C-alpha positions in Angstrom: 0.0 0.0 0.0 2.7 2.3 0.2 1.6 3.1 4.0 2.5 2.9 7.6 1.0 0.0 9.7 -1.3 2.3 11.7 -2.8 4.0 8.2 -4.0 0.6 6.8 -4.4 -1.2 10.2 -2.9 -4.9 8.8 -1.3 -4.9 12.2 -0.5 -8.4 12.4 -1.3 -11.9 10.8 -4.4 -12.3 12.0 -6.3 -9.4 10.9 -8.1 -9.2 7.4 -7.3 -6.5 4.7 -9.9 -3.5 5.5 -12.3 -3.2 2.8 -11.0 -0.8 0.1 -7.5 -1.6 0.6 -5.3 -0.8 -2.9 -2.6 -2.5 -3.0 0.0 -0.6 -5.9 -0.2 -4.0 -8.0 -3.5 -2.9 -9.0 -2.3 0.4 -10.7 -0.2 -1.8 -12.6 -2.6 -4.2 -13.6 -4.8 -0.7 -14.9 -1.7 0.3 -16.8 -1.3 -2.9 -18.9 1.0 -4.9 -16.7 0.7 -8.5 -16.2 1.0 -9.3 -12.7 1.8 -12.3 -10.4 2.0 -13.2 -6.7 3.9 -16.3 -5.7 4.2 -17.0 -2.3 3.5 -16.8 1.0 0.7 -13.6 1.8 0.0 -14.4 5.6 -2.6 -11.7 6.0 -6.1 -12.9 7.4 -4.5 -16.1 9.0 -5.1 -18.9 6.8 -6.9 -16.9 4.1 -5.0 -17.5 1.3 -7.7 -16.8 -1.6 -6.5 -14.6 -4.9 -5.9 -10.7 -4.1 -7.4 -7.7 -6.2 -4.2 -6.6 -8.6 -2.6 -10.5 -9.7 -3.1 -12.2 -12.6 -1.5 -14.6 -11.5 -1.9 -15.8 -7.6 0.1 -19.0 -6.2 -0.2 -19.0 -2.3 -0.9 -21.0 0.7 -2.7 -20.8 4.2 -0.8 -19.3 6.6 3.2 -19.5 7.4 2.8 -22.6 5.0 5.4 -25.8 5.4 8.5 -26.4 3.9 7.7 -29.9 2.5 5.4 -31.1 0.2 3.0 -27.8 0.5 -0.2 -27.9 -0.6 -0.5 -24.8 -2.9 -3.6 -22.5 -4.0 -2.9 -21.8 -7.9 -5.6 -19.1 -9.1 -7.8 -20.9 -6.7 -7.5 -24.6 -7.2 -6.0 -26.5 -4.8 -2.3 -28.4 -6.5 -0.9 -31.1 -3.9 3.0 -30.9 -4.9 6.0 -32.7 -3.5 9.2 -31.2 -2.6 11.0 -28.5 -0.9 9.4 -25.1 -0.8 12.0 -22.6 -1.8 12.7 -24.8 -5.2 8.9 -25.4 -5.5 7.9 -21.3 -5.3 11.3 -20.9 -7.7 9.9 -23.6 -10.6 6.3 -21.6 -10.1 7.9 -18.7 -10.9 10.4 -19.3 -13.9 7.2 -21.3 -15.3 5.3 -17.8 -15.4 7.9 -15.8 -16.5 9.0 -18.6 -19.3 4.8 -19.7 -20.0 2.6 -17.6 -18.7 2.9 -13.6 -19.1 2.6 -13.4 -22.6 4.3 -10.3 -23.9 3.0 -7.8 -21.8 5.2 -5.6 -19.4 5.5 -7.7 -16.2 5.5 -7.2 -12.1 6.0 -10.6 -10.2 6.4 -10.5 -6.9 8.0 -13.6 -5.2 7.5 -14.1 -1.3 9.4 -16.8 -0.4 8.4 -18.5 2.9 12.0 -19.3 3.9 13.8 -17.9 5.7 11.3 -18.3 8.5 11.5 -20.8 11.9 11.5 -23.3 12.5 14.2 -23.6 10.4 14.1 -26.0 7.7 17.4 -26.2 5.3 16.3 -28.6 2.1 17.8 -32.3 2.7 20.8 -31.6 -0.3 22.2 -28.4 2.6 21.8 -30.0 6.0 24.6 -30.4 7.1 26.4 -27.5 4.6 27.2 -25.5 7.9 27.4 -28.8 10.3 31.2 -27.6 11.2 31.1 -24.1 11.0 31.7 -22.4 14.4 28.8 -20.7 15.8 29.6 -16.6 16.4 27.7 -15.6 19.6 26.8 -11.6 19.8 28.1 -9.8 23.0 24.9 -8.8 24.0 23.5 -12.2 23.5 25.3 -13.3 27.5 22.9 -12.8 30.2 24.9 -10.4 32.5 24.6 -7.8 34.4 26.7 -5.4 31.4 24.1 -6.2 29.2 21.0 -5.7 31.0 21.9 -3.3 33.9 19.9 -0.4 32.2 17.2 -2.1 29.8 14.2 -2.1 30.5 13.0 -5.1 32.5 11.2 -6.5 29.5 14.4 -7.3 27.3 15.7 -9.5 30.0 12.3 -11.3 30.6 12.2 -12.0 26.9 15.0 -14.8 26.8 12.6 -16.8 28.8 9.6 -16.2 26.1 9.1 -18.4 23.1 11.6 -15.9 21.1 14.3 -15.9 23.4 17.8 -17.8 23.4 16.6 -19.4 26.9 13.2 -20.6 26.0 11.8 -23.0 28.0 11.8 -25.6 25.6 15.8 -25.8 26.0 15.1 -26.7 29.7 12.4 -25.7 32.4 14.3 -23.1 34.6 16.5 -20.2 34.7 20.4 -20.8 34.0 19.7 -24.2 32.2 21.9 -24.7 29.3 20.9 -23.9 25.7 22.0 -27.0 23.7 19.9 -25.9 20.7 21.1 -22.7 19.6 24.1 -23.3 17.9 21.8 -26.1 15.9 19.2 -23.9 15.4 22.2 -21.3 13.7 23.3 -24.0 11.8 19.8 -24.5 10.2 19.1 -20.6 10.0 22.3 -20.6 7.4 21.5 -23.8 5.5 18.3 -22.4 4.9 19.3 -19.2 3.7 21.6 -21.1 1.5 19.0 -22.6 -0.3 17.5 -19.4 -1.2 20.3 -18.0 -2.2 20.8 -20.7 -4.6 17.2 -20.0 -6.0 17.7 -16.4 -6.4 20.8 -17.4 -8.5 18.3 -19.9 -10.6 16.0 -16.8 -11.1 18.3 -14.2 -11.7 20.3 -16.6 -14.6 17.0 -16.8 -16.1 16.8 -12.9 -16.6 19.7 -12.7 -17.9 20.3 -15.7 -20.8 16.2 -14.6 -21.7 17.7 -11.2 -22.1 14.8 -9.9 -19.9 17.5 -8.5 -17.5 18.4 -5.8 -20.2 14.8 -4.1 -19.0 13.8 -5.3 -15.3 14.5 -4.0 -11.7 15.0 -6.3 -9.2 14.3 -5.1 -5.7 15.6 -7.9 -3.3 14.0 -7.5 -0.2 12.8 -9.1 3.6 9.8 -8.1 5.5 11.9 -7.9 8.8 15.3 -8.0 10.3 16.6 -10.8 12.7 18.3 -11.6 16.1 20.3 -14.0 16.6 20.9 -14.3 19.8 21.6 -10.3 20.5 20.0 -9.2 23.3 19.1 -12.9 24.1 16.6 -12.9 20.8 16.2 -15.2 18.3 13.2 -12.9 16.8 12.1 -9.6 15.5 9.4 -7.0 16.5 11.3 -4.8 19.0 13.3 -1.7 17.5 17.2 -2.9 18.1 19.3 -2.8 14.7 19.4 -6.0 14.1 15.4 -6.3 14.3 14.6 -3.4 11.9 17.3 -3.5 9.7 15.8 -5.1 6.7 18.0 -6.3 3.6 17.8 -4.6 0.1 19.3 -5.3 -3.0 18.6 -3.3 -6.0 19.2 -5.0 -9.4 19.4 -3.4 -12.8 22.1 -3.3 -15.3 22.4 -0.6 -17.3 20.3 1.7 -15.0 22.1 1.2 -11.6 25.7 1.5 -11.5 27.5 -1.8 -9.8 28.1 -1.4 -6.5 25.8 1.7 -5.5 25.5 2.1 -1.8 22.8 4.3 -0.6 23.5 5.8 2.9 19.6 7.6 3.1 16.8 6.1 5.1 14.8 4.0 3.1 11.6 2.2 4.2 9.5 -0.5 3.0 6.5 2.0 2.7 8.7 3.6 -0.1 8.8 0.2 -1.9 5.4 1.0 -3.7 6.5 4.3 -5.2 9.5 3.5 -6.4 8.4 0.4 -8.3 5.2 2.9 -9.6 7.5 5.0 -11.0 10.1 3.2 -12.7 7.3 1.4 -14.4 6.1 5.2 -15.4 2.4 4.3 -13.5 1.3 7.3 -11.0 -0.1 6.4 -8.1 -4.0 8.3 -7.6 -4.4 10.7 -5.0 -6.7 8.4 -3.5 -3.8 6.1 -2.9 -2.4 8.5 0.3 0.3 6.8 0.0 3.0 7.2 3.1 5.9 6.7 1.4 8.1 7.9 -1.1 10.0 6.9 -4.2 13.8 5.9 -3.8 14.3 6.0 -7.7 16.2 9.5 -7.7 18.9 8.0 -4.9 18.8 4.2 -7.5 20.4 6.6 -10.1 22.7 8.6 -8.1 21.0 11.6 -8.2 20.7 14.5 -5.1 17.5 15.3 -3.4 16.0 16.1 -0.6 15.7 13.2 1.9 13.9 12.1 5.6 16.7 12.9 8.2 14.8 10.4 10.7 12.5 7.0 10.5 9.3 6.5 12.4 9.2 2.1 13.8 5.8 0.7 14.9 4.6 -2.6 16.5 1.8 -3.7 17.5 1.3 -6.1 20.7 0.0 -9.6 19.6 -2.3 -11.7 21.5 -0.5 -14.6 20.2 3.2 -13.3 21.2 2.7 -11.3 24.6 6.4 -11.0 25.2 7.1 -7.9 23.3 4.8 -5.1 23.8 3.5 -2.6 21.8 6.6 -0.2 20.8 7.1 3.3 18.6 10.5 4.9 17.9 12.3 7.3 16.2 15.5 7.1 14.4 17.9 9.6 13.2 21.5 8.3 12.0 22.9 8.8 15.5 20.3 8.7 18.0 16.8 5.9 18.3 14.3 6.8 21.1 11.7 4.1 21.6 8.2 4.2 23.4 7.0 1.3 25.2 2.7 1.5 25.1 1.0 -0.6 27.9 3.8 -2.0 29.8 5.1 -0.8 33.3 8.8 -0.3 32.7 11.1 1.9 30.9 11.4 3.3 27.5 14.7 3.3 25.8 17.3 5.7 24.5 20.2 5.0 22.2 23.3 6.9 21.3 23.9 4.7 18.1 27.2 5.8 17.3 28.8 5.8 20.5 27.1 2.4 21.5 26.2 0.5 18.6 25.3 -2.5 20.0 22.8 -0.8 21.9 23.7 -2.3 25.3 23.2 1.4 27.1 20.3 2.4 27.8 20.6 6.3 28.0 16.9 7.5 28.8 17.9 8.3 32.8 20.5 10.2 32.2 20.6 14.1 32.9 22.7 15.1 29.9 20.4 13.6 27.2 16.8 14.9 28.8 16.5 17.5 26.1 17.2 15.0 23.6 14.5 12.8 24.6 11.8 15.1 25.2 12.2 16.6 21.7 12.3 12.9 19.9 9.4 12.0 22.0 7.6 15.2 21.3 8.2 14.3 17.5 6.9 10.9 17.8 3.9 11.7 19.0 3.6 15.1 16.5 3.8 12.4 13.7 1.8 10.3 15.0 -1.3 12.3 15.5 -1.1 13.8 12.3 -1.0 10.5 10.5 -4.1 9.1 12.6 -1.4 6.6 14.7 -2.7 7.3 18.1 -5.5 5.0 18.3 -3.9 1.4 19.4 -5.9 -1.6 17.5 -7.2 -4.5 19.7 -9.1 -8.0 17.7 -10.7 -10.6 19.0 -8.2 -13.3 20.3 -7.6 -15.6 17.7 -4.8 -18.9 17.4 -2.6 -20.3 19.5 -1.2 -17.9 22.1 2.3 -18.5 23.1 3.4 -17.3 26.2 5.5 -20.2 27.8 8.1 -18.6 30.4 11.0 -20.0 32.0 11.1 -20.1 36.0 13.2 -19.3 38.0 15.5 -22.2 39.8 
């Protein structure tokens, strides 16, 4: 859609699209492109019906498996066997090779992998088997990591997202045999998608179809391993909401462009709008921008800050509802509904954010006038109102005791 979480109000997996929801496919479709969605969608729990603006729709319900899925192919249910991320891959080369005739195209592949549990295809499981296993400094439960967090970071290694789940053993301080494991399978699984992406991206370019396509590489969400005791994402530490991007284009983008500006995933809607030459309707209200002008090296104006939002989820109460701002030095963040402290963050002097800077004297000033801007932006973009649904799904909130 091109907007923040709070303007469309998809605020997790559970909850259905509002009604009149555009997403920017459908301005393609309008302006003669043929579109596709392969993948997972996730949105509406275990609705995984055809969308408004695809041509083409491949999906399944839910988080989907990584064996033998069951797909929905433009509605029809295909039983398939195999391993996912080769699976979504063969859907999609048979599309571009088969099935968008010679029209302009937009595909957009969501690969379930890389999501836990883990699952690396049979052919990489043991690819990493001997690889040493890097643990983060912050990922140690001491008293230098946690001294100044708030009391919720620490609580979180005992939650169903943290390195000292109870699933590794029932109390505080029992060891975690399973992480270095659960590493292991993180990479193996990433390996296989790399290997895909390779299949696809060889495809564009002995078709020649490379010559004319952008290819925006992209995940929905950063990742902890281990730092701060997380294996997750949701809260607003670096690694969570640091989200890869790749831009591919030869001939348009010069090899090895690095882009130091802010870019969000709200912008991704624009951008893609205009370097296909489609505007976006006013109607859209679109709360992002296009990145295009930065793609091809030129100047302008740019956001000097980011606005972060989560949403607390019935089904993962260990995190709570959170808001920050982030400038290229400094991140405050805003903890809604819990009793505890909110967080401040001199990024480059600390940036492993193990210090926790909201108490002290010297940065109050600081603080009141990031939090003051928080809350400015948020009113004005209708964020103030926090959403609550019905409880739906499993609810995992497991804890560790203590010994």
């Amino acid at each position: 859609t091109g907007q923040y979480m709070h303007h469309h109000h998809v605020v997790d997996n559970q909850r259905p699209v509002p009604p009149g929801t555009t997403f920017f496919p459908q301005y393609l479709q309008e302006a003669g492109y043929a579109t596709a969605f392969i993948g997972k969608w996730h949105m509406g729990h275990d609705e995984d019906d055809p969308r408004p603006g695809f041509d083409h729709w491949v999906s399944f319900p839910g988080q989907g498996v990584y064996f033998d899925p069951t797909l929905n192919v433009n509605g029809a249910r295909v039983e398939t066997k195999g391993y996912i991320t080769d699976i979504l891959t063969d859907q999609t080369l048979q599309w571009l090779n088969e099935g968008r005739g010679e029209k302009p195209f937009f595909l957009y592949l969501s690969h379930k992998a890389v999501h836990f549990p883990f699952q690396p295809a049979p052919r990489h499981a043991l690819r990493y088997a001997q690889k040493p296993v890097p643990y983060p400094e912050t990922m140690a439960n001491t008293e230098q990591n946690y001294r100044t967090q708030p009391h919720w970071v620490r609580q979180r290694r005992y939650s169903i997202h943290g390195v000292d789940h109870m699933q590794t053993g029932p109390f505080d301080n029992d060891p975690v045999p399973d992480f270095d494991q659960l590493y292991r399978d993180y990479a193996a699984t990433v390996h296989g998608l790399d290997e895909n992406l390779g299949r696809l991206l060889d495809y564009l370019d002995s078709s020649g179809l490379s010559r004319n396509t952008l290819v925006l590489y992209i995940g929905d969400n950063g990742f902890e391993l281990g730092e701060h005791g997380f294996y997750d994402k949701r809260d607003a530490f670096e690694q969570s909401i640091r989200v890869p991007m790749l831009a591919y284009a030869p001939g348009m983008i010069p090899a090895g462009t690095k882009i130091a500006e802010m870019v969000l995933n709200i912008d991704i809607a624009a951008t893609i709008l205009e370097a296909c030459g489609v505007a976006a309707p006013q109607s859209a209200r679109m709360d992002g921008r296009s990145f295009l002008p930065l793609l091809l090296g030129r100047q302008v104006p740019w956001r000097d800050h980011i606005l972060y939002e989560y949403h607390w989820e019935w089904n993962f109460p260990a995190t709570p509802t959170t808001f920050a701002i982030r400038t290229d030095r400094f991140k405050y963040v805003f903890y809604h509904g819990v009793w505890d402290e909110n967080g401040f963050y001199d990024l480059q002097a600390d940036p492993l954010e193990r210090h926790n800077l909201i108490g002290v004297p010297a940065y109050q000033e600081q603080i009141r006038a990031m939090e003051g801007q928080l809350f400015d932006e948020l009113e004005a973009s209708g964020g103030l109102a926090i959403p609550l649904r019905r409880p739906q799904g499993e609810r995992l909130d497991q804890r560790k005791l203590p010994r």
